[in-house]
CSV table of C-alpha atoms in Angstrom, one decimal:
chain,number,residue,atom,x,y,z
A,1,UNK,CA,-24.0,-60.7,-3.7
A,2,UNK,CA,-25.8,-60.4,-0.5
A,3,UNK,CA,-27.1,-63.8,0.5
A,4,UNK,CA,-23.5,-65.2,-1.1
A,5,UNK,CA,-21.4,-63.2,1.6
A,6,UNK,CA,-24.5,-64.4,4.4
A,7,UNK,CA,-24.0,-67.7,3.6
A,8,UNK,CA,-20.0,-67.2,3.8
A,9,UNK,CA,-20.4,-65.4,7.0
A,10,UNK,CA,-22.3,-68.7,8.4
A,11,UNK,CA,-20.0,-71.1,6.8
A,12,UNK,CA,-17.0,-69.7,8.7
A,13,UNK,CA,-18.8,-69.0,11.9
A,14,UNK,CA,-19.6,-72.8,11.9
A,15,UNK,CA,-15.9,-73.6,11.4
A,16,UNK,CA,-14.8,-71.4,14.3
A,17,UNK,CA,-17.8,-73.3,16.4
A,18,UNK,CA,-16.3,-76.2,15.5
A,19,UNK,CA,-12.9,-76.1,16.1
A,20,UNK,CA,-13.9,-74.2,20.0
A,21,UNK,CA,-16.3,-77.8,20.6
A,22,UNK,CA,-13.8,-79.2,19.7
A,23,UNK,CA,-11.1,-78.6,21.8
A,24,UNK,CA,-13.7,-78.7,24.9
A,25,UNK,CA,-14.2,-74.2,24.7
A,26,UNK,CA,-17.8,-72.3,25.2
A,27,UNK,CA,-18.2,-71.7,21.6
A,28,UNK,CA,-21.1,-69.0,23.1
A,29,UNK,CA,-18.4,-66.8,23.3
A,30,UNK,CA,-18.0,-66.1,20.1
A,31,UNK,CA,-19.0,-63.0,19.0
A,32,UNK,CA,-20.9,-62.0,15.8
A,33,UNK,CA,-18.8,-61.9,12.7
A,34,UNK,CA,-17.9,-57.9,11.5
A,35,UNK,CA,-18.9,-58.3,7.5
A,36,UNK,CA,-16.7,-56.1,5.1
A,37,UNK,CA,-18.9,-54.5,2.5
A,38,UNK,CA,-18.0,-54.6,-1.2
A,39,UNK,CA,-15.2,-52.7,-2.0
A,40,UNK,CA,-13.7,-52.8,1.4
A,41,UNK,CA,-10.8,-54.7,1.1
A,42,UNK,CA,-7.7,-52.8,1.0
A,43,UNK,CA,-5.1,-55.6,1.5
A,44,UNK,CA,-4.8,-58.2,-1.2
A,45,UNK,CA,-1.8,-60.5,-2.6
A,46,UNK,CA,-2.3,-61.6,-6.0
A,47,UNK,CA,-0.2,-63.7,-8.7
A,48,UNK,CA,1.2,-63.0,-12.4
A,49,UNK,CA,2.3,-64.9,-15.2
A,50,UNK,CA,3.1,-64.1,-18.9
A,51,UNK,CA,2.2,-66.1,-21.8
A,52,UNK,CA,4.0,-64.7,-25.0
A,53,UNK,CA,3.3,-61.3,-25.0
A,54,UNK,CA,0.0,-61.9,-22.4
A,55,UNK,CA,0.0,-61.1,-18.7
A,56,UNK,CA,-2.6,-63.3,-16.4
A,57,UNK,CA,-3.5,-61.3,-13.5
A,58,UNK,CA,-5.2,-62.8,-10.5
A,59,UNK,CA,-6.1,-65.3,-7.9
A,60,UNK,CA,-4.9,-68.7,-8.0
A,61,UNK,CA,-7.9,-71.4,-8.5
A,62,UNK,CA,-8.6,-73.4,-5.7
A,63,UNK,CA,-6.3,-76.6,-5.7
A,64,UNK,CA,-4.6,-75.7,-8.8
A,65,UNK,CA,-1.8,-73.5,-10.3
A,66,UNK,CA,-4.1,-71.9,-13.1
A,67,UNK,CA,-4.5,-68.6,-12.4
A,68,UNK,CA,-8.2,-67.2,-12.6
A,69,UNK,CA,-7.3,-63.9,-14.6
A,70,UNK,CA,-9.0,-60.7,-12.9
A,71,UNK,CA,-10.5,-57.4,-14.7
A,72,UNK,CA,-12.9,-56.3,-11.8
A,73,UNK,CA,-13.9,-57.3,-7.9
A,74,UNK,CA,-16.6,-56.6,-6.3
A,75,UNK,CA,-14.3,-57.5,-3.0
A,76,UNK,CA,-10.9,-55.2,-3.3
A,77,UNK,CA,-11.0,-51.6,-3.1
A,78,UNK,CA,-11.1,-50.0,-6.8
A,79,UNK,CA,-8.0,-48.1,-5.6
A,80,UNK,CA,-6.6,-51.4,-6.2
A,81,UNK,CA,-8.6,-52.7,-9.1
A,82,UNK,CA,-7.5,-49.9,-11.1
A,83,UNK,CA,-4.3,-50.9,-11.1
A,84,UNK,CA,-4.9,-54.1,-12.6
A,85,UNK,CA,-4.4,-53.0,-16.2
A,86,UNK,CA,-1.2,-50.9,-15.7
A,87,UNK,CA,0.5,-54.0,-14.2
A,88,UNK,CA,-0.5,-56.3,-16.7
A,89,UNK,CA,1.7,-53.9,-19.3
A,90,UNK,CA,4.4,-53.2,-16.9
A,91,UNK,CA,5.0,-57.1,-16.0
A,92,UNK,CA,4.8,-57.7,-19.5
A,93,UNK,CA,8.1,-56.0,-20.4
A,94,UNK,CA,9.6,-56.8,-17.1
A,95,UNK,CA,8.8,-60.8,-16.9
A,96,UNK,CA,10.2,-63.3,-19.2
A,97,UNK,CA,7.8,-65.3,-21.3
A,98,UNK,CA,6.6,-68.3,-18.4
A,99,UNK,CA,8.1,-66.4,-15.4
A,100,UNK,CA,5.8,-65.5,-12.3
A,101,UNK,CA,5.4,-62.8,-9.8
A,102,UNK,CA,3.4,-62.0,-7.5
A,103,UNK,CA,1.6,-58.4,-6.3
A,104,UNK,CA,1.1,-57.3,-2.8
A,105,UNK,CA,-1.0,-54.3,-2.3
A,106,UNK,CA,-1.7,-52.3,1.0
A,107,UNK,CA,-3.9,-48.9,0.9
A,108,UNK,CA,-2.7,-47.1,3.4
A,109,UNK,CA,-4.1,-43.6,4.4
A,110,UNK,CA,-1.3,-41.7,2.3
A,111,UNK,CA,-1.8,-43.8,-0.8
A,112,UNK,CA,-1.4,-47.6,-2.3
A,113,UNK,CA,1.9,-49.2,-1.1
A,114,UNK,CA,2.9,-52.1,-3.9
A,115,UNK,CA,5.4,-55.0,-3.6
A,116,UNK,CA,6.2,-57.2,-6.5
A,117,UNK,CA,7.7,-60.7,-5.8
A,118,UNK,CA,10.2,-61.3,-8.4
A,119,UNK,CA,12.3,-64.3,-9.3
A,120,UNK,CA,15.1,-62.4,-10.1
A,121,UNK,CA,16.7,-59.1,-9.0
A,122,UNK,CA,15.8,-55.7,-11.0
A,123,UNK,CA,18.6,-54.3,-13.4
A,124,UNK,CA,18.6,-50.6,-14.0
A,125,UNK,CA,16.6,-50.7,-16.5
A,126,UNK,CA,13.8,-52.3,-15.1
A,127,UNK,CA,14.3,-49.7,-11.5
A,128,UNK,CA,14.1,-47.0,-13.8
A,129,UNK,CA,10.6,-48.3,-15.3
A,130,UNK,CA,9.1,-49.1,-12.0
A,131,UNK,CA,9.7,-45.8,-10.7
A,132,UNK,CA,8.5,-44.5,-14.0
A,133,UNK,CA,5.7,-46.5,-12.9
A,134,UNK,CA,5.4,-45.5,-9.7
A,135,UNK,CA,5.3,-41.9,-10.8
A,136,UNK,CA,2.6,-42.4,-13.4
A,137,UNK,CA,0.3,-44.6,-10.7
A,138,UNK,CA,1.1,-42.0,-8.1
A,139,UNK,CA,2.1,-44.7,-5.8
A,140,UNK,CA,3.5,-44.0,-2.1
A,141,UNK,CA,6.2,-46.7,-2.3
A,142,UNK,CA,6.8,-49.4,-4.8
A,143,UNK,CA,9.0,-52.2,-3.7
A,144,UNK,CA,10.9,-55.9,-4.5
A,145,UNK,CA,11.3,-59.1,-3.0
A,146,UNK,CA,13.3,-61.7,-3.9
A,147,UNK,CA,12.7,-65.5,-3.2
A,148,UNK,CA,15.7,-65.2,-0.5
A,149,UNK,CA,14.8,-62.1,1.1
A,150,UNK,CA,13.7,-61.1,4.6
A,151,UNK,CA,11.9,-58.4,3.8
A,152,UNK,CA,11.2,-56.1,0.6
A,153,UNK,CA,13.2,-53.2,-0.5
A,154,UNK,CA,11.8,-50.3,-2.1
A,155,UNK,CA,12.9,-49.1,-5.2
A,156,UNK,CA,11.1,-45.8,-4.7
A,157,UNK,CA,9.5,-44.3,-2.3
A,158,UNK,CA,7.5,-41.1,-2.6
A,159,UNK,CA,6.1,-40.4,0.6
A,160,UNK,CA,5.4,-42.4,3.9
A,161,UNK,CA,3.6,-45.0,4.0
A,162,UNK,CA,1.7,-43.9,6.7
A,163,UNK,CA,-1.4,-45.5,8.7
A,164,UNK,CA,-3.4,-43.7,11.4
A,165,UNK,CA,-4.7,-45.4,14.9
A,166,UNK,CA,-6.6,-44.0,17.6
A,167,UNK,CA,-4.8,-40.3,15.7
A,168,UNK,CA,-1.3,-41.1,16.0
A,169,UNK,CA,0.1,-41.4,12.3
A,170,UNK,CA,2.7,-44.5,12.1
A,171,UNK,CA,5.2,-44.6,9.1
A,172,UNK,CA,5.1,-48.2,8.2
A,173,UNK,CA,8.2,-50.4,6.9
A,174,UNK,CA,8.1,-52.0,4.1
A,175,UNK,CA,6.4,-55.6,4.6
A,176,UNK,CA,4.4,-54.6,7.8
A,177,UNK,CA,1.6,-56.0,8.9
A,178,UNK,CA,-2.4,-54.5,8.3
A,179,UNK,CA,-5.6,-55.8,8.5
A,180,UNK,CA,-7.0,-56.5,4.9
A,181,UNK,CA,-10.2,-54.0,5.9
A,182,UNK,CA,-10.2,-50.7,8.0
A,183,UNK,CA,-13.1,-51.8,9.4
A,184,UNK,CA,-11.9,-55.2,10.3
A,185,UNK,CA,-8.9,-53.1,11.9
A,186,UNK,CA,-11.3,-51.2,13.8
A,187,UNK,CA,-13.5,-54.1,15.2
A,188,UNK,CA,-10.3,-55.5,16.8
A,189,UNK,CA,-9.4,-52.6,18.5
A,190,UNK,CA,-12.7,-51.8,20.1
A,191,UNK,CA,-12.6,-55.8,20.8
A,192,UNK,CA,-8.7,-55.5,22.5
A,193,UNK,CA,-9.9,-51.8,24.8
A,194,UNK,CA,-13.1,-53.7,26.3
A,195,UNK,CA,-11.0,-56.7,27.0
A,196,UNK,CA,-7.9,-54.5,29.0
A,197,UNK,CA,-10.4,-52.4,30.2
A,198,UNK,CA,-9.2,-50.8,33.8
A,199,UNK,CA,-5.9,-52.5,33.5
A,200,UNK,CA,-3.1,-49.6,34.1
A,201,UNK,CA,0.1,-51.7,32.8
A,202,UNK,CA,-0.1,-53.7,29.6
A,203,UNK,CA,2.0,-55.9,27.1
A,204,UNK,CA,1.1,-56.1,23.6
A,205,UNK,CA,2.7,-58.9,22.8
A,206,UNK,CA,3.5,-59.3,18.6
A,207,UNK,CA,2.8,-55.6,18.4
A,208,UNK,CA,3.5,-55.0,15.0
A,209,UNK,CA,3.6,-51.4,14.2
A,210,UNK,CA,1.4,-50.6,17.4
A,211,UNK,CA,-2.1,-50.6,16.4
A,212,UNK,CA,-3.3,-52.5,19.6
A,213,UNK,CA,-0.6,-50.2,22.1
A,214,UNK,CA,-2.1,-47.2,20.8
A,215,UNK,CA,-5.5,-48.2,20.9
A,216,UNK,CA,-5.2,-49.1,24.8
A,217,UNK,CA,-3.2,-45.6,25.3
A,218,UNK,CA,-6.2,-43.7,23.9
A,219,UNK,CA,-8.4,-45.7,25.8
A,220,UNK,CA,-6.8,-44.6,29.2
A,221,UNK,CA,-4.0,-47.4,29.7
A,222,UNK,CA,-1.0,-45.2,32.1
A,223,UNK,CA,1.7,-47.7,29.8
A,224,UNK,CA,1.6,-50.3,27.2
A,225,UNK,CA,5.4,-52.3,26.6
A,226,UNK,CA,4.7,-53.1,23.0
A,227,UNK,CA,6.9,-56.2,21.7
A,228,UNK,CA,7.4,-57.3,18.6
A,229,UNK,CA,10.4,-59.4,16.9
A,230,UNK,CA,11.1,-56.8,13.7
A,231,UNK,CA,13.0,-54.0,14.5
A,232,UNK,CA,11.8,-52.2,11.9
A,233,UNK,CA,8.1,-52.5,13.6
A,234,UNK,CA,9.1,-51.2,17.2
A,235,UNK,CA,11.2,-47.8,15.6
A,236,UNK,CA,8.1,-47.3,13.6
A,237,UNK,CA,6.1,-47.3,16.9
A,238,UNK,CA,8.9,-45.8,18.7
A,239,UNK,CA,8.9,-42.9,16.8
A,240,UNK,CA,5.4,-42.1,16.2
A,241,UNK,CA,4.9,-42.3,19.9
A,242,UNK,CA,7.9,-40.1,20.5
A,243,UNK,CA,6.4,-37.7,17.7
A,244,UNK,CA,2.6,-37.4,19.6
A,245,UNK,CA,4.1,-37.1,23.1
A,246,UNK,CA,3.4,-40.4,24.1
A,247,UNK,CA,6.8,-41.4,24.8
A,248,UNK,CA,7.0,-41.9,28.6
A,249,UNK,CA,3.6,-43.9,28.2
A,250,UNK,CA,5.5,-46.3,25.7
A,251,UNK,CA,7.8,-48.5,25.7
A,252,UNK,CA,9.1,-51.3,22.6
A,253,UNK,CA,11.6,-54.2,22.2
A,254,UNK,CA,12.4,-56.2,19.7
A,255,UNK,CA,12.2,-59.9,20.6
A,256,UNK,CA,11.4,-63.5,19.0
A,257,UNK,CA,8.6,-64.5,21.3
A,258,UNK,CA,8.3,-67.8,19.3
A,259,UNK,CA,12.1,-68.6,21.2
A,260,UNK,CA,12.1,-66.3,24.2
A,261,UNK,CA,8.8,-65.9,25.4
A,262,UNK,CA,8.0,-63.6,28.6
A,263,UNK,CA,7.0,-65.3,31.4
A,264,UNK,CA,7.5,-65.3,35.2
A,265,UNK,CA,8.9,-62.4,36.3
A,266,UNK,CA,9.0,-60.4,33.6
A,267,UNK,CA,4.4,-61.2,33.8
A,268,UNK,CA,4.2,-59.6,37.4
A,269,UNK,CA,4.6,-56.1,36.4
A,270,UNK,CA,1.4,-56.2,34.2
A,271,UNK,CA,-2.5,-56.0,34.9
A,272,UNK,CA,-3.1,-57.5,31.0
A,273,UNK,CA,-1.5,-58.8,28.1
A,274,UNK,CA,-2.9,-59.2,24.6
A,275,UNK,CA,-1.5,-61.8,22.4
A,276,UNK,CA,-2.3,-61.5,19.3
């Protein structure tokens, strides 16, 4: 297990090397990869399928549409492994024989957040069994999402789906955003403060839910304008700022950077901006 994930940490080192090269950057500024250890991954999206009265659980093989059928990994969390089972029964009443779904699952700091990608919209029935579900797993939110939709909807939710950063607690909409490791979360925000470093006025631009913003608040920054195109994100921020007192240090809007993205004027007023 050890020299595998070495020699995966130098294969995609190399690739980063070589895509800096070759567009003519200082590949010496790459820093050393941050290495998840087993069982770190807390973020995963897997697929479904059932076969008669069978349920294939899993990843997808690489340039194929089998699906390589999990019952343990050494990579995920075994928050999320232990759910493995319990889907495969509750998709097998819930999928027709040869439909697919697929599983999304976050761990976030008040417990396991699930989305299930369904070809077809829940009836009653099948709510009342996924919150049955959800009750049984002791789930914080369990949601849907259809092949049209913009974002999930839960079917239940518990409690908040919260995450903590830099010890403001964030309640997270459904379908935001997070690292697949805490630690991988926590690299980047060390990464982002030395970067802004001494900078008073920031924009954090594609903010998310804020992880960066509060980072560079708790690292000294006098105000951080966090923006992000969701709406749904910038509340979330909004409010948890509001709820630590950060308010007057904070600022969001919700904007599609990809079609109106700041520049000029709107630049001057900042001593940084991350862009994420």
């Amino acid at each position: 297990m050890w020299a595998s994930t070495r020699g995966t940490s130098a294969w995609n080192r190399a690739r980063a090397v070589e895509a800096l090269e070759r567009r003519g950057l200082d590949a010496g500024a790459l820093a050393p990869l941050v290495r998840t250890p087993p069982g770190g991954r807390g973020r995963a999206r897997l697929v479904a399928r059932r076969e008669g009265r069978a349920v294939g659980l899993g990843f997808r093989a690489r340039r194929a549409r089998r699906i390589v059928d999990l019952r343990a990994c050494p990579v995920l969390a075994d928050r999320i492994v232990a759910e493995f089972a319990p889907l495969r029964e509750l998709l097998g009443d819930l999928l027709a024989i040869r439909e697919a779904a697929w599983i999304a699952f976050d761990t976030a700091e008040s417990g396991l957040d699930v989305t299930l990608g369904l070809a077809r919209a829940p009836g009653l029935d099948a709510r009342e069994r996924l919150a049955a579900f959800a009750e049984a797993r002791d789930l914080a939110r369990l949601s849907w999402r259809g092949p049209d939709m913009d974002a999930p909807e839960p079917v239940v939710q518990r409690r908040a789906v919260r995450a903590v950063c830099a010890g403001v607690a964030v309640d997270l909409p459904p379908g935001a955003f997070r690292q697949a490791s805490a630690m991988a979360m926590a690299a980047l925000c060390r990464e982002v403060a030395d970067g802004a470093r001494g900078a008073a006025r920031i924009a954090d631009l594609y903010a998310g839910w804020g992880p960066f913003a509060l980072t560079l608040l708790a690292a000294g920054a006098r105000a951080v304008h966090a923006v992000e195109r969701e709406p749904a994100m910038t509340r979330a921020l909004a409010l948890a700022a509001a709820r630590a007192g950060l308010g007057g240090r904070v600022s969001v809007e919700a904007r599609d950077l990809d079609r109106r993205p700041l520049a000029g004027v709107e630049l001057d007023r900042f001593d940084a901006v991350i862009l994420d």
